[in-house]
Amino acid sequence: MSHTRKPFDRRAFLGAAACLGAGLALPARAQTPDYGQEQFETNAFTNQRRNISSFQNRDWQPYFSNLRGGAILVDTHSRALHYWSADQSIYRLYPTSVPVSEELTRRGRTSVIRKVEGPSWAPTPSMKKRNPEWPDYVPPGPDNPLGTHALYLSWRYYRIHGTHDTRKIGRKSSNGCIGLYNEHIQELFGFAKIGTQVLLI
């Protein structure tokens, strides 16, 4: 019996591929390329309003004992990333995408262990098994789910990265990672160092 291979859908791939861990199941929305655009935009607008209303500057001291190497706080509730430089001269607040569900959300302390400008991406074996039509490797560029820059964390498969799909920002849209606009991750990439503290709450 012959099998017809599904054609590669670039848009669906970009929307679903970023940061899928080896054992993590894809949520139904990420697997559905024809998810209604009108509903998507309505949800995005609703989420964006909620996100903006919960944005607030924060002080680093309740979360970190020091700012050695700088510090990144990711608030998954307000969908915001806070950065403080070691000398406290720089503070930034960026909107983010966050995981789509509680079971995909990891919280706690980690750190930046690697910085990559123009990251490449490859699916894990379990991702490839679920999505055999996906490419084995995606080089840097507009088809890459990690955008223009990526900060790799000490937790395996977890990253803070950019995205070319700007509709994801301000929404529950990732499968574990934290996404930023490409211009924001580029700035954060310049600030962050290997060893920068990261706390997800």
JSON list of C-alpha atoms in Angstrom, two decimals:
[
{"chain": "A", "resi": 1, "resn": "MET", "atom": "CA", "xyz": [0.00, 0.00, 0.00]},
{"chain": "A", "resi": 2, "resn": "SER", "atom": "CA", "xyz": [1.40, 3.40, -0.91]},
{"chain": "A", "resi": 3, "resn": "HIS", "atom": "CA", "xyz": [1.22, 6.31, 1.51]},
{"chain": "A", "resi": 4, "resn": "THR", "atom": "CA", "xyz": [0.80, 9.91, 0.47]},
{"chain": "A", "resi": 5, "resn": "ARG", "atom": "CA", "xyz": [3.09, 12.19, 2.41]},
{"chain": "A", "resi": 6, "resn": "LYS", "atom": "CA", "xyz": [1.52, 15.34, 3.78]},
{"chain": "A", "resi": 7, "resn": "PRO", "atom": "CA", "xyz": [2.93, 18.50, 2.17]},
{"chain": "A", "resi": 8, "resn": "PHE", "atom": "CA", "xyz": [5.10, 20.68, 4.35]},
{"chain": "A", "resi": 9, "resn": "ASP", "atom": "CA", "xyz": [3.10, 23.65, 5.63]},
{"chain": "A", "resi": 10, "resn": "ARG", "atom": "CA", "xyz": [5.59, 26.42, 6.52]},
{"chain": "A", "resi": 11, "resn": "ARG", "atom": "CA", "xyz": [3.07, 28.54, 8.41]},
{"chain": "A", "resi": 12, "resn": "ALA", "atom": "CA", "xyz": [1.76, 25.66, 10.51]},
{"chain": "A", "resi": 13, "resn": "PHE", "atom": "CA", "xyz": [5.32, 24.53, 11.18]},
{"chain": "A", "resi": 14, "resn": "LEU", "atom": "CA", "xyz": [6.44, 27.95, 12.39]},
{"chain": "A", "resi": 15, "resn": "GLY", "atom": "CA", "xyz": [3.41, 28.24, 14.63]},
{"chain": "A", "resi": 16, "resn": "ALA", "atom": "CA", "xyz": [3.87, 24.83, 16.21]},
{"chain": "A", "resi": 17, "resn": "ALA", "atom": "CA", "xyz": [7.55, 23.95, 16.18]},
{"chain": "A", "resi": 18, "resn": "ALA", "atom": "CA", "xyz": [9.31, 26.27, 18.58]},
{"chain": "A", "resi": 19, "resn": "CYS", "atom": "CA", "xyz": [10.51, 24.69, 21.79]},
{"chain": "A", "resi": 20, "resn": "LEU", "atom": "CA", "xyz": [8.71, 21.37, 21.85]},
{"chain": "A", "resi": 21, "resn": "GLY", "atom": "CA", "xyz": [10.37, 19.18, 24.47]},
{"chain": "A", "resi": 22, "resn": "ALA", "atom": "CA", "xyz": [11.07, 15.52, 23.82]},
{"chain": "A", "resi": 23, "resn": "GLY", "atom": "CA", "xyz": [8.14, 14.22, 25.84]},
{"chain": "A", "resi": 24, "resn": "LEU", "atom": "CA", "xyz": [5.74, 17.13, 25.44]},
{"chain": "A", "resi": 25, "resn": "ALA", "atom": "CA", "xyz": [2.50, 16.62, 23.53]},
{"chain": "A", "resi": 26, "resn": "LEU", "atom": "CA", "xyz": [1.47, 19.24, 21.03]},
{"chain": "A", "resi": 27, "resn": "PRO", "atom": "CA", "xyz": [-1.65, 21.15, 22.10]},
{"chain": "A", "resi": 28, "resn": "ALA", "atom": "CA", "xyz": [-4.63, 20.89, 19.78]},
{"chain": "A", "resi": 29, "resn": "ARG", "atom": "CA", "xyz": [-4.44, 24.49, 18.61]},
{"chain": "A", "resi": 30, "resn": "ALA", "atom": "CA", "xyz": [-0.81, 24.24, 17.62]},
{"chain": "A", "resi": 31, "resn": "GLN", "atom": "CA", "xyz": [-1.65, 21.16, 15.55]},
{"chain": "A", "resi": 32, "resn": "THR", "atom": "CA", "xyz": [-4.48, 22.90, 13.71]},
{"chain": "A", "resi": 33, "resn": "PRO", "atom": "CA", "xyz": [-3.22, 25.04, 10.85]},
{"chain": "A", "resi": 34, "resn": "ASP", "atom": "CA", "xyz": [-6.73, 26.20, 9.94]},
{"chain": "A", "resi": 35, "resn": "TYR", "atom": "CA", "xyz": [-7.48, 27.63, 13.38]},
{"chain": "A", "resi": 36, "resn": "GLY", "atom": "CA", "xyz": [-9.87, 30.50, 12.56]},
{"chain": "A", "resi": 37, "resn": "GLN", "atom": "CA", "xyz": [-8.09, 33.79, 11.92]},
{"chain": "A", "resi": 38, "resn": "GLU", "atom": "CA", "xyz": [-10.99, 35.85, 13.25]},
{"chain": "A", "resi": 39, "resn": "GLN", "atom": "CA", "xyz": [-11.02, 33.89, 16.51]},
{"chain": "A", "resi": 40, "resn": "PHE", "atom": "CA", "xyz": [-7.24, 34.12, 16.72]},
{"chain": "A", "resi": 41, "resn": "GLU", "atom": "CA", "xyz": [-7.29, 37.90, 16.35]},
{"chain": "A", "resi": 42, "resn": "THR", "atom": "CA", "xyz": [-10.10, 38.26, 18.88]},
{"chain": "A", "resi": 43, "resn": "ASN", "atom": "CA", "xyz": [-8.24, 36.10, 21.37]},
{"chain": "A", "resi": 44, "resn": "ALA", "atom": "CA", "xyz": [-4.99, 37.92, 20.69]},
{"chain": "A", "resi": 45, "resn": "PHE", "atom": "CA", "xyz": [-6.69, 41.28, 21.33]},
{"chain": "A", "resi": 46, "resn": "THR", "atom": "CA", "xyz": [-8.31, 40.03, 24.53]},
{"chain": "A", "resi": 47, "resn": "ASN", "atom": "CA", "xyz": [-5.07, 38.54, 25.80]},
{"chain": "A", "resi": 48, "resn": "GLN", "atom": "CA", "xyz": [-3.11, 41.64, 24.85]},
{"chain": "A", "resi": 49, "resn": "ARG", "atom": "CA", "xyz": [-5.45, 43.88, 26.84]},
{"chain": "A", "resi": 50, "resn": "ARG", "atom": "CA", "xyz": [-5.20, 41.59, 29.85]},
{"chain": "A", "resi": 51, "resn": "ASN", "atom": "CA", "xyz": [-1.44, 41.43, 29.44]},
{"chain": "A", "resi": 52, "resn": "ILE", "atom": "CA", "xyz": [-0.99, 45.21, 29.25]},
{"chain": "A", "resi": 53, "resn": "SER", "atom": "CA", "xyz": [-3.25, 45.79, 32.24]},
{"chain": "A", "resi": 54, "resn": "SER", "atom": "CA", "xyz": [-1.12, 43.48, 34.38]},
{"chain": "A", "resi": 55, "resn": "PHE", "atom": "CA", "xyz": [2.23, 44.96, 33.29]},
{"chain": "A", "resi": 56, "resn": "GLN", "atom": "CA", "xyz": [4.07, 46.68, 36.09]},
{"chain": "A", "resi": 57, "resn": "ASN", "atom": "CA", "xyz": [7.65, 47.56, 36.91]},
{"chain": "A", "resi": 58, "resn": "ARG", "atom": "CA", "xyz": [9.13, 45.30, 39.55]},
{"chain": "A", "resi": 59, "resn": "ASP", "atom": "CA", "xyz": [11.96, 45.58, 42.03]},
{"chain": "A", "resi": 60, "resn": "TRP", "atom": "CA", "xyz": [14.53, 42.77, 41.79]},
{"chain": "A", "resi": 61, "resn": "GLN", "atom": "CA", "xyz": [15.04, 42.32, 45.54]},
{"chain": "A", "resi": 62, "resn": "PRO", "atom": "CA", "xyz": [12.03, 40.09, 46.32]},
{"chain": "A", "resi": 63, "resn": "TYR", "atom": "CA", "xyz": [13.28, 37.63, 43.69]},
{"chain": "A", "resi": 64, "resn": "PHE", "atom": "CA", "xyz": [17.09, 37.66, 43.78]},
{"chain": "A", "resi": 65, "resn": "SER", "atom": "CA", "xyz": [19.66, 37.92, 46.59]},
{"chain": "A", "resi": 66, "resn": "ASN", "atom": "CA", "xyz": [22.04, 39.80, 44.28]},
{"chain": "A", "resi": 67, "resn": "LEU", "atom": "CA", "xyz": [22.40, 40.93, 40.68]},
{"chain": "A", "resi": 68, "resn": "ARG", "atom": "CA", "xyz": [25.73, 39.27, 39.91]},
{"chain": "A", "resi": 69, "resn": "GLY", "atom": "CA", "xyz": [25.84, 38.73, 36.16]},
{"chain": "A", "resi": 70, "resn": "GLY", "atom": "CA", "xyz": [22.45, 40.42, 35.78]},
{"chain": "A", "resi": 71, "resn": "ALA", "atom": "CA", "xyz": [19.03, 38.88, 36.36]},
{"chain": "A", "resi": 72, "resn": "ILE", "atom": "CA", "xyz": [16.02, 37.89, 34.27]},
{"chain": "A", "resi": 73, "resn": "LEU", "atom": "CA", "xyz": [12.57, 37.43, 35.81]},
{"chain": "A", "resi": 74, "resn": "VAL", "atom": "CA", "xyz": [9.86, 35.86, 33.66]},
{"chain": "A", "resi": 75, "resn": "ASP", "atom": "CA", "xyz": [6.34, 36.35, 34.99]},
{"chain": "A", "resi": 76, "resn": "THR", "atom": "CA", "xyz": [4.22, 33.75, 33.21]},
{"chain": "A", "resi": 77, "resn": "HIS", "atom": "CA", "xyz": [1.00, 35.23, 34.62]},
{"chain": "A", "resi": 78, "resn": "SER", "atom": "CA", "xyz": [1.48, 38.75, 33.24]},
{"chain": "A", "resi": 79, "resn": "ARG", "atom": "CA", "xyz": [3.42, 37.40, 30.23]},
{"chain": "A", "resi": 80, "resn": "ALA", "atom": "CA", "xyz": [6.32, 39.74, 30.83]},
{"chain": "A", "resi": 81, "resn": "LEU", "atom": "CA", "xyz": [10.10, 39.44, 31.09]},
{"chain": "A", "resi": 82, "resn": "HIS", "atom": "CA", "xyz": [12.07, 41.77, 33.38]},
{"chain": "A", "resi": 83, "resn": "TYR", "atom": "CA", "xyz": [15.82, 42.32, 33.06]},
{"chain": "A", "resi": 84, "resn": "TRP", "atom": "CA", "xyz": [18.18, 44.08, 35.49]},
{"chain": "A", "resi": 85, "resn": "SER", "atom": "CA", "xyz": [21.87, 44.65, 34.80]},
{"chain": "A", "resi": 86, "resn": "ALA", "atom": "CA", "xyz": [24.44, 43.82, 37.48]},
{"chain": "A", "resi": 87, "resn": "ASP", "atom": "CA", "xyz": [25.07, 47.49, 38.27]},
{"chain": "A", "resi": 88, "resn": "GLN", "atom": "CA", "xyz": [21.31, 48.33, 38.19]},
{"chain": "A", "resi": 89, "resn": "SER", "atom": "CA", "xyz": [21.85, 50.92, 35.46]},
{"chain": "A", "resi": 90, "resn": "ILE", "atom": "CA", "xyz": [19.63, 49.02, 33.00]},
{"chain": "A", "resi": 91, "resn": "TYR", "atom": "CA", "xyz": [16.09, 47.80, 33.54]},
{"chain": "A", "resi": 92, "resn": "ARG", "atom": "CA", "xyz": [13.89, 46.49, 30.75]},
{"chain": "A", "resi": 93, "resn": "LEU", "atom": "CA", "xyz": [10.34, 45.12, 30.60]},
{"chain": "A", "resi": 94, "resn": "TYR", "atom": "CA", "xyz": [9.37, 43.06, 27.55]},
{"chain": "A", "resi": 95, "resn": "PRO", "atom": "CA", "xyz": [6.07, 41.39, 26.53]},
{"chain": "A", "resi": 96, "resn": "THR", "atom": "CA", "xyz": [6.43, 37.65, 25.91]},
{"chain": "A", "resi": 97, "resn": "SER", "atom": "CA", "xyz": [4.70, 34.52, 24.77]},
{"chain": "A", "resi": 98, "resn": "VAL", "atom": "CA", "xyz": [4.32, 31.86, 27.45]},
{"chain": "A", "resi": 99, "resn": "PRO", "atom": "CA", "xyz": [3.44, 28.14, 27.48]},
{"chain": "A", "resi": 100, "resn": "VAL", "atom": "CA", "xyz": [-0.07, 27.18, 26.47]},
{"chain": "A", "resi": 101, "resn": "SER", "atom": "CA", "xyz": [-0.82, 25.14, 29.58]},
{"chain": "A", "resi": 102, "resn": "GLU", "atom": "CA", "xyz": [0.22, 24.53, 33.17]},
{"chain": "A", "resi": 103, "resn": "GLU", "atom": "CA", "xyz": [1.68, 21.11, 32.39]},
{"chain": "A", "resi": 104, "resn": "LEU", "atom": "CA", "xyz": [4.04, 22.71, 29.85]},
{"chain": "A", "resi": 105, "resn": "THR", "atom": "CA", "xyz": [5.03, 25.53, 32.20]},
{"chain": "A", "resi": 106, "resn": "ARG", "atom": "CA", "xyz": [8.22, 25.13, 34.21]},
{"chain": "A", "resi": 107, "resn": "ARG", "atom": "CA", "xyz": [8.94, 27.49, 37.08]},
{"chain": "A", "resi": 108, "resn": "GLY", "atom": "CA", "xyz": [12.00, 27.98, 39.23]},
{"chain": "A", "resi": 109, "resn": "ARG", "atom": "CA", "xyz": [15.62, 29.08, 38.97]},
{"chain": "A", "resi": 110, "resn": "THR", "atom": "CA", "xyz": [17.93, 28.47, 36.06]},
{"chain": "A", "resi": 111, "resn": "SER", "atom": "CA", "xyz": [20.59, 30.46, 34.18]},
{"chain": "A", "resi": 112, "resn": "VAL", "atom": "CA", "xyz": [21.81, 31.36, 30.72]},
{"chain": "A", "resi": 113, "resn": "ILE", "atom": "CA", "xyz": [24.38, 28.78, 29.61]},
{"chain": "A", "resi": 114, "resn": "ARG", "atom": "CA", "xyz": [24.69, 29.60, 25.90]},
{"chain": "A", "resi": 115, "resn": "LYS", "atom": "CA", "xyz": [23.96, 32.52, 23.56]},
{"chain": "A", "resi": 116, "resn": "VAL", "atom": "CA", "xyz": [23.37, 32.00, 19.85]},
{"chain": "A", "resi": 117, "resn": "GLU", "atom": "CA", "xyz": [22.84, 34.66, 17.21]},
{"chain": "A", "resi": 118, "resn": "GLY", "atom": "CA", "xyz": [21.09, 33.13, 14.22]},
{"chain": "A", "resi": 119, "resn": "PRO", "atom": "CA", "xyz": [20.12, 29.87, 15.96]},
{"chain": "A", "resi": 120, "resn": "SER", "atom": "CA", "xyz": [19.43, 26.70, 14.02]},
{"chain": "A", "resi": 121, "resn": "TRP", "atom": "CA", "xyz": [16.70, 24.30, 15.05]},
{"chain": "A", "resi": 122, "resn": "ALA", "atom": "CA", "xyz": [16.18, 20.53, 14.86]},
{"chain": "A", "resi": 123, "resn": "PRO", "atom": "CA", "xyz": [13.19, 18.52, 16.11]},
{"chain": "A", "resi": 124, "resn": "THR", "atom": "CA", "xyz": [13.70, 16.00, 18.87]},
{"chain": "A", "resi": 125, "resn": "PRO", "atom": "CA", "xyz": [13.03, 12.33, 17.96]},
{"chain": "A", "resi": 126, "resn": "SER", "atom": "CA", "xyz": [9.59, 12.42, 19.60]},
{"chain": "A", "resi": 127, "resn": "MET", "atom": "CA", "xyz": [8.66, 15.58, 17.73]},
{"chain": "A", "resi": 128, "resn": "LYS", "atom": "CA", "xyz": [9.74, 14.02, 14.46]},
{"chain": "A", "resi": 129, "resn": "LYS", "atom": "CA", "xyz": [7.71, 10.91, 15.24]},
{"chain": "A", "resi": 130, "resn": "ARG", "atom": "CA", "xyz": [4.58, 13.01, 15.78]},
{"chain": "A", "resi": 131, "resn": "ASN", "atom": "CA", "xyz": [5.27, 15.23, 12.77]},
{"chain": "A", "resi": 132, "resn": "PRO", "atom": "CA", "xyz": [7.19, 13.20, 10.15]},
{"chain": "A", "resi": 133, "resn": "GLU", "atom": "CA", "xyz": [6.62, 15.91, 7.54]},
{"chain": "A", "resi": 134, "resn": "TRP", "atom": "CA", "xyz": [8.74, 18.38, 9.52]},
{"chain": "A", "resi": 135, "resn": "PRO", "atom": "CA", "xyz": [12.30, 18.96, 8.31]},
{"chain": "A", "resi": 136, "resn": "ASP", "atom": "CA", "xyz": [15.18, 17.32, 10.16]},
{"chain": "A", "resi": 137, "resn": "TYR", "atom": "CA", "xyz": [16.99, 20.64, 10.44]},
{"chain": "A", "resi": 138, "resn": "VAL", "atom": "CA", "xyz": [16.09, 24.30, 9.99]},
{"chain": "A", "resi": 139, "resn": "PRO", "atom": "CA", "xyz": [19.00, 26.69, 9.39]},
{"chain": "A", "resi": 140, "resn": "PRO", "atom": "CA", "xyz": [19.03, 30.30, 10.62]},
{"chain": "A", "resi": 141, "resn": "GLY", "atom": "CA", "xyz": [16.61, 32.51, 8.73]},
{"chain": "A", "resi": 142, "resn": "PRO", "atom": "CA", "xyz": [12.93, 33.40, 8.39]},
{"chain": "A", "resi": 143, "resn": "ASP", "atom": "CA", "xyz": [11.77, 29.77, 8.60]},
{"chain": "A", "resi": 144, "resn": "ASN", "atom": "CA", "xyz": [13.46, 29.21, 11.95]},
{"chain": "A", "resi": 145, "resn": "PRO", "atom": "CA", "xyz": [11.08, 28.92, 14.95]},
{"chain": "A", "resi": 146, "resn": "LEU", "atom": "CA", "xyz": [13.69, 30.47, 17.28]},
{"chain": "A", "resi": 147, "resn": "GLY", "atom": "CA", "xyz": [13.82, 33.80, 15.48]},
{"chain": "A", "resi": 148, "resn": "THR", "atom": "CA", "xyz": [17.03, 35.79, 15.26]},
{"chain": "A", "resi": 149, "resn": "HIS", "atom": "CA", "xyz": [18.59, 35.14, 18.70]},
{"chain": "A", "resi": 150, "resn": "ALA", "atom": "CA", "xyz": [18.31, 32.55, 21.46]},
{"chain": "A", "resi": 151, "resn": "LEU", "atom": "CA", "xyz": [19.39, 32.32, 25.09]},
{"chain": "A", "resi": 152, "resn": "TYR", "atom": "CA", "xyz": [19.77, 28.66, 26.06]},
{"chain": "A", "resi": 153, "resn": "LEU", "atom": "CA", "xyz": [18.93, 27.86, 29.68]},
{"chain": "A", "resi": 154, "resn": "SER", "atom": "CA", "xyz": [20.36, 25.15, 31.94]},
{"chain": "A", "resi": 155, "resn": "TRP", "atom": "CA", "xyz": [17.03, 23.32, 31.68]},
{"chain": "A", "resi": 156, "resn": "ARG", "atom": "CA", "xyz": [17.16, 21.04, 28.65]},
{"chain": "A", "resi": 157, "resn": "TYR", "atom": "CA", "xyz": [15.00, 22.18, 25.71]},
{"chain": "A", "resi": 158, "resn": "TYR", "atom": "CA", "xyz": [14.12, 25.51, 27.41]},
{"chain": "A", "resi": 159, "resn": "ARG", "atom": "CA", "xyz": [15.08, 28.79, 25.80]},
{"chain": "A", "resi": 160, "resn": "ILE", "atom": "CA", "xyz": [14.31, 32.47, 25.68]},
{"chain": "A", "resi": 161, "resn": "HIS", "atom": "CA", "xyz": [14.22, 33.27, 21.99]},
{"chain": "A", "resi": 162, "resn": "GLY", "atom": "CA", "xyz": [12.81, 35.47, 19.28]},
{"chain": "A", "resi": 163, "resn": "THR", "atom": "CA", "xyz": [9.96, 34.69, 16.94]},
{"chain": "A", "resi": 164, "resn": "HIS", "atom": "CA", "xyz": [9.08, 35.69, 13.40]},
{"chain": "A", "resi": 165, "resn": "ASP", "atom": "CA", "xyz": [5.40, 35.02, 14.22]},
{"chain": "A", "resi": 166, "resn": "THR", "atom": "CA", "xyz": [4.65, 38.22, 16.13]},
{"chain": "A", "resi": 167, "resn": "ARG", "atom": "CA", "xyz": [1.03, 37.14, 16.76]},
{"chain": "A", "resi": 168, "resn": "LYS", "atom": "CA", "xyz": [2.34, 34.81, 19.47]},
{"chain": "A", "resi": 169, "resn": "ILE", "atom": "CA", "xyz": [3.59, 37.61, 21.74]},
{"chain": "A", "resi": 170, "resn": "GLY", "atom": "CA", "xyz": [1.27, 38.35, 24.67]},
{"chain": "A", "resi": 171, "resn": "ARG", "atom": "CA", "xyz": [-0.41, 34.97, 24.31]},
{"chain": "A", "resi": 172, "resn": "LYS", "atom": "CA", "xyz": [-0.25, 31.47, 25.71]},
{"chain": "A", "resi": 173, "resn": "SER", "atom": "CA", "xyz": [1.27, 30.07, 22.56]},
{"chain": "A", "resi": 174, "resn": "SER", "atom": "CA", "xyz": [4.51, 28.18, 23.27]},
{"chain": "A", "resi": 175, "resn": "ASN", "atom": "CA", "xyz": [5.25, 24.64, 24.35]},
{"chain": "A", "resi": 176, "resn": "GLY", "atom": "CA", "xyz": [7.62, 25.56, 27.16]},
{"chain": "A", "resi": 177, "resn": "CYS", "atom": "CA", "xyz": [9.90, 28.34, 25.95]},
{"chain": "A", "resi": 178, "resn": "ILE", "atom": "CA", "xyz": [9.59, 32.09, 26.37]},
{"chain": "A", "resi": 179, "resn": "GLY", "atom": "CA", "xyz": [9.30, 34.08, 23.14]},
{"chain": "A", "resi": 180, "resn": "LEU", "atom": "CA", "xyz": [10.03, 37.74, 22.49]},
{"chain": "A", "resi": 181, "resn": "TYR", "atom": "CA", "xyz": [9.78, 40.05, 19.51]},
{"chain": "A", "resi": 182, "resn": "ASN", "atom": "CA", "xyz": [13.00, 39.74, 17.49]},
{"chain": "A", "resi": 183, "resn": "GLU", "atom": "CA", "xyz": [13.99, 43.33, 18.23]},
{"chain": "A", "resi": 184, "resn": "HIS", "atom": "CA", "xyz": [13.55, 42.69, 21.96]},
{"chain": "A", "resi": 185, "resn": "ILE", "atom": "CA", "xyz": [15.52, 39.44, 22.06]},
{"chain": "A", "resi": 186, "resn": "GLN", "atom": "CA", "xyz": [18.28, 41.17, 20.13]},
{"chain": "A", "resi": 187, "resn": "GLU", "atom": "CA", "xyz": [18.51, 43.84, 22.83]},
{"chain": "A", "resi": 188, "resn": "LEU", "atom": "CA", "xyz": [18.26, 41.32, 25.68]},
{"chain": "A", "resi": 189, "resn": "PHE", "atom": "CA", "xyz": [20.88, 39.17, 23.94]},
{"chain": "A", "resi": 190, "resn": "GLY", "atom": "CA", "xyz": [23.27, 42.12, 24.16]},
{"chain": "A", "resi": 191, "resn": "PHE", "atom": "CA", "xyz": [22.59, 42.60, 27.87]},
{"chain": "A", "resi": 192, "resn": "ALA", "atom": "CA", "xyz": [22.58, 38.98, 29.07]},
{"chain": "A", "resi": 193, "resn": "LYS", "atom": "CA", "xyz": [25.76, 37.09, 29.82]},
{"chain": "A", "resi": 194, "resn": "ILE", "atom": "CA", "xyz": [26.64, 33.45, 30.25]},
{"chain": "A", "resi": 195, "resn": "GLY", "atom": "CA", "xyz": [25.64, 32.84, 33.87]},
{"chain": "A", "resi": 196, "resn": "THR", "atom": "CA", "xyz": [22.91, 35.48, 34.02]},
{"chain": "A", "resi": 197, "resn": "GLN", "atom": "CA", "xyz": [20.37, 34.38, 36.62]},
{"chain": "A", "resi": 198, "resn": "VAL", "atom": "CA", "xyz": [16.89, 33.45, 35.36]},
{"chain": "A", "resi": 199, "resn": "LEU", "atom": "CA", "xyz": [13.76, 32.96, 37.50]},
{"chain": "A", "resi": 200, "resn": "LEU", "atom": "CA", "xyz": [10.40, 31.89, 36.10]},
{"chain": "A", "resi": 201, "resn": "ILE", "atom": "CA", "xyz": [7.39, 32.51, 38.32]}
]
